[in-house]
XYZ file of C-alpha atoms in Angstrom:
236
model
C -17.969 -14.457 21.272
C -20.772 -12.940 19.467
C -22.227 -9.851 18.715
C -25.138 -9.179 15.731
C -24.002 -7.266 13.201
C -25.651 -4.941 10.251
C -25.086 -5.865 6.692
C -25.989 -3.886 3.780
C -25.228 -3.171 -0.327
C -21.691 -2.369 -1.645
C -18.340 -4.365 -2.198
C -15.086 -5.035 -1.277
C -12.133 -4.497 -4.677
C -13.192 -7.258 -7.789
C -10.329 -9.321 -6.707
C -12.627 -10.653 -3.948
C -16.046 -10.368 -5.222
C -16.109 -14.041 -5.981
C -17.348 -14.672 -2.687
C -21.702 -14.542 -2.572
C -22.774 -10.993 -3.343
C -25.118 -11.054 0.306
C -21.660 -12.230 2.251
C -20.160 -9.135 0.327
C -22.942 -6.429 1.425
C -21.733 -7.047 5.147
C -18.096 -6.875 4.320
C -18.941 -3.291 3.327
C -21.106 -2.427 5.742
C -18.132 -3.213 8.437
C -16.028 -0.862 6.126
C -17.798 1.951 6.225
C -18.216 2.127 10.140
C -14.675 1.341 10.974
C -12.547 2.573 8.584
C -14.238 6.183 7.624
C -13.128 8.322 10.345
C -13.542 12.024 10.346
C -11.583 14.931 11.296
C -14.316 16.608 13.975
C -13.076 15.291 17.161
C -15.578 13.711 19.516
C -16.446 12.541 22.868
C -16.570 8.987 23.885
C -17.421 6.775 26.084
C -15.262 6.463 29.272
C -15.617 2.265 29.072
C -14.134 2.848 24.892
C -12.035 4.889 25.383
C -10.062 3.569 28.402
C -6.659 2.293 27.855
C -7.011 -0.954 29.164
C -9.752 -2.049 27.543
C -8.609 -5.482 25.002
C -8.558 -4.840 21.479
C -10.819 -7.328 21.171
C -13.486 -5.720 23.342
C -13.145 -2.483 21.767
C -13.893 -4.609 18.494
C -17.184 -5.902 19.565
C -18.161 -2.644 21.658
C -17.625 -0.686 18.414
C -19.958 -2.911 16.388
C -22.300 -3.016 18.678
C -23.215 0.869 19.142
C -22.689 1.049 15.237
C -25.958 -1.391 14.463
C -27.546 0.105 17.167
C -27.226 3.536 15.709
C -28.235 1.807 12.093
C -31.394 -0.054 13.277
C -32.619 3.615 15.170
C -31.559 6.256 12.188
C -34.036 5.663 9.441
C -32.237 8.481 6.996
C -28.368 5.865 7.288
C -30.928 3.014 6.285
C -32.237 5.055 3.415
C -28.322 5.817 2.466
C -28.039 9.910 3.268
C -24.606 10.364 3.189
C -25.087 13.196 5.802
C -26.429 10.804 8.588
C -23.731 8.295 7.727
C -20.849 11.133 7.886
C -22.907 11.916 11.281
C -22.553 8.330 12.391
C -18.975 8.152 11.846
C -18.292 10.887 13.240
C -19.883 10.400 16.392
C -19.047 6.956 16.908
C -15.950 5.406 14.778
C -12.794 8.572 15.138
C -11.874 7.516 18.506
C -10.776 4.034 17.588
C -8.882 5.033 14.286
C -5.198 6.023 13.450
C -6.155 7.479 10.316
C -3.222 9.113 9.859
C -1.008 5.883 10.225
C -3.179 4.344 7.553
C -2.920 7.307 4.926
C 0.969 7.104 5.796
C 1.120 3.692 5.166
C -0.419 3.580 2.025
C 1.062 6.799 0.520
C 4.217 4.931 1.186
C 7.930 5.983 0.793
C 6.486 9.530 -0.841
C 4.836 10.447 2.641
C 8.196 11.630 3.818
C 8.661 14.288 1.127
C 4.763 15.423 1.361
C 4.573 19.368 3.660
C 1.972 19.187 6.167
C -1.020 20.783 4.240
C -0.424 18.053 1.551
C -0.081 15.176 4.450
C -3.612 16.656 5.470
C -4.801 16.836 2.366
C -3.808 13.751 1.621
C -5.682 11.940 4.517
C -8.728 14.360 4.596
C -9.063 12.584 0.822
C -8.896 9.357 1.464
C -10.871 9.383 4.295
C -13.798 11.015 1.887
C -13.364 8.816 -0.570
C -13.543 5.563 1.737
C -16.425 7.097 3.159
C -18.424 7.804 0.082
C -17.576 4.415 -1.649
C -19.258 2.323 0.991
C -21.627 4.667 2.369
C -24.258 2.350 0.189
C -23.411 -0.317 2.602
C -25.457 0.870 5.578
C -28.952 1.405 2.972
C -29.652 -2.029 4.295
C -29.077 -3.812 7.433
C -30.158 -7.677 7.978
C -28.947 -9.810 11.472
C -25.601 -11.230 11.489
C -22.678 -12.125 14.146
C -19.383 -11.508 14.676
C -17.214 -13.847 16.372
C -13.602 -13.682 17.865
C -11.542 -16.122 16.575
C -8.538 -17.532 18.320
C -5.107 -15.476 18.060
C -1.976 -16.981 16.036
C 0.110 -16.171 19.056
C 2.758 -13.598 16.589
C 1.358 -10.231 18.493
C 3.917 -7.710 19.674
C 2.423 -6.123 23.183
C 1.249 -2.709 21.624
C 0.743 -4.053 17.821
C -1.913 -7.092 17.469
C -3.807 -8.565 14.478
C -7.905 -9.231 16.301
C -8.958 -11.845 14.172
C -13.006 -11.896 13.696
C -15.671 -13.884 11.360
C -18.674 -12.965 10.145
C -21.157 -15.635 10.117
C -24.587 -14.966 8.623
C -27.645 -17.251 9.390
C -27.215 -19.086 5.848
C -23.944 -19.128 3.932
C -20.260 -18.853 3.897
C -18.672 -17.045 7.050
C -16.097 -14.123 5.824
C -13.028 -13.689 7.556
C -12.254 -10.278 8.576
C -9.197 -9.185 10.503
C -8.263 -5.800 12.207
C -4.512 -4.772 13.053
C -4.403 -2.215 16.061
C -1.731 -0.042 17.180
C -1.747 0.856 21.449
C -1.957 4.338 21.849
C -1.831 6.179 25.006
C -5.547 6.486 24.780
C -6.277 3.307 24.022
C -5.955 0.907 20.618
C -6.642 2.539 17.311
C -7.259 0.301 14.200
C -4.895 1.348 11.399
C -5.904 -1.582 8.416
C -8.133 -4.473 7.743
C -7.539 -7.797 6.153
C -10.565 -8.615 4.405
C -10.553 -12.331 2.820
C -7.271 -12.250 2.782
C -6.608 -8.631 1.272
C -5.185 -5.664 3.489
C -6.571 -2.560 2.846
C -3.573 -0.537 2.922
C -1.869 -3.068 0.878
C -4.580 -2.332 -1.964
C -4.838 1.057 -1.901
C -1.177 1.449 -1.715
C -0.831 -0.728 -5.276
C -3.278 1.965 -6.667
C -1.744 5.059 -5.208
C 1.624 4.279 -6.813
C 0.541 4.275 -10.377
C -0.837 7.905 -9.749
C 2.634 8.780 -7.516
C 4.755 7.829 -10.224
C 2.703 10.306 -12.911
C 2.878 13.508 -10.747
C 4.110 12.789 -6.987
C 2.237 14.111 -4.080
C 0.088 16.522 -5.891
C -0.981 14.157 -8.827
C -2.011 11.672 -6.352
C -3.655 14.680 -4.228
C -5.315 15.080 -7.477
C -7.026 12.049 -8.479
C -8.141 11.414 -5.128
C -10.230 15.101 -5.362
C -11.350 14.156 -8.398
C -12.872 10.749 -7.558
C -14.312 12.134 -4.721
C -16.155 14.781 -6.918
C -17.246 12.086 -9.251
C -18.627 9.868 -6.156
C -20.248 12.874 -4.559
C -22.031 13.767 -7.960
C -22.974 10.038 -8.737
C -20.898 9.830 -11.805
C -18.934 6.548 -11.459
C -14.450 7.295 -10.912
C -12.421 6.288 -13.656
């Protein structure tokens, strides 16, 4: 099962930059499209929101909607952050359990965080992903997303959807989604790109800030990174 998908201009962590830059552009576009999340409630088409929609179908539907939106919005193609955020708000939030994603990335320290700290962490993590990868949507090329066979190790309510991004030229890129079935449908809470799970990658990064000063220090570090990204400066 194939669909066309957007390719774009930013990259994944340095440990996987050995792949061709063209391929990494496509992966980065998917990061923006699927992981950025938002705190703004939005309406969702009934077909996508249905609790009985298979997770593979949901992944393909979201990718199609995102591609159509990019192709029709010159602002997104130009890298307009506000337009990218609007796209995310309208198309992505209903499919992502961002609270769970943040909780897993923070790890054990999450249990000791207050409700306010948890909310702030979730918001700052979302903004970090959105600002880090927003440039990925500034250029669009034609690719296909192909569903790969399941390995048969899923539970009824927690699955991994295995996909492959196939460019017109060059190597295909494996991209897997981890989803949990909720009352209102399947929700994405992690991605595996070239063998690197996003949550685990950020968990390792967050642990240093947590070890140095706990939850408040992690909030401070994320807020500062987001400030630098917003100003165009390179975060430390």
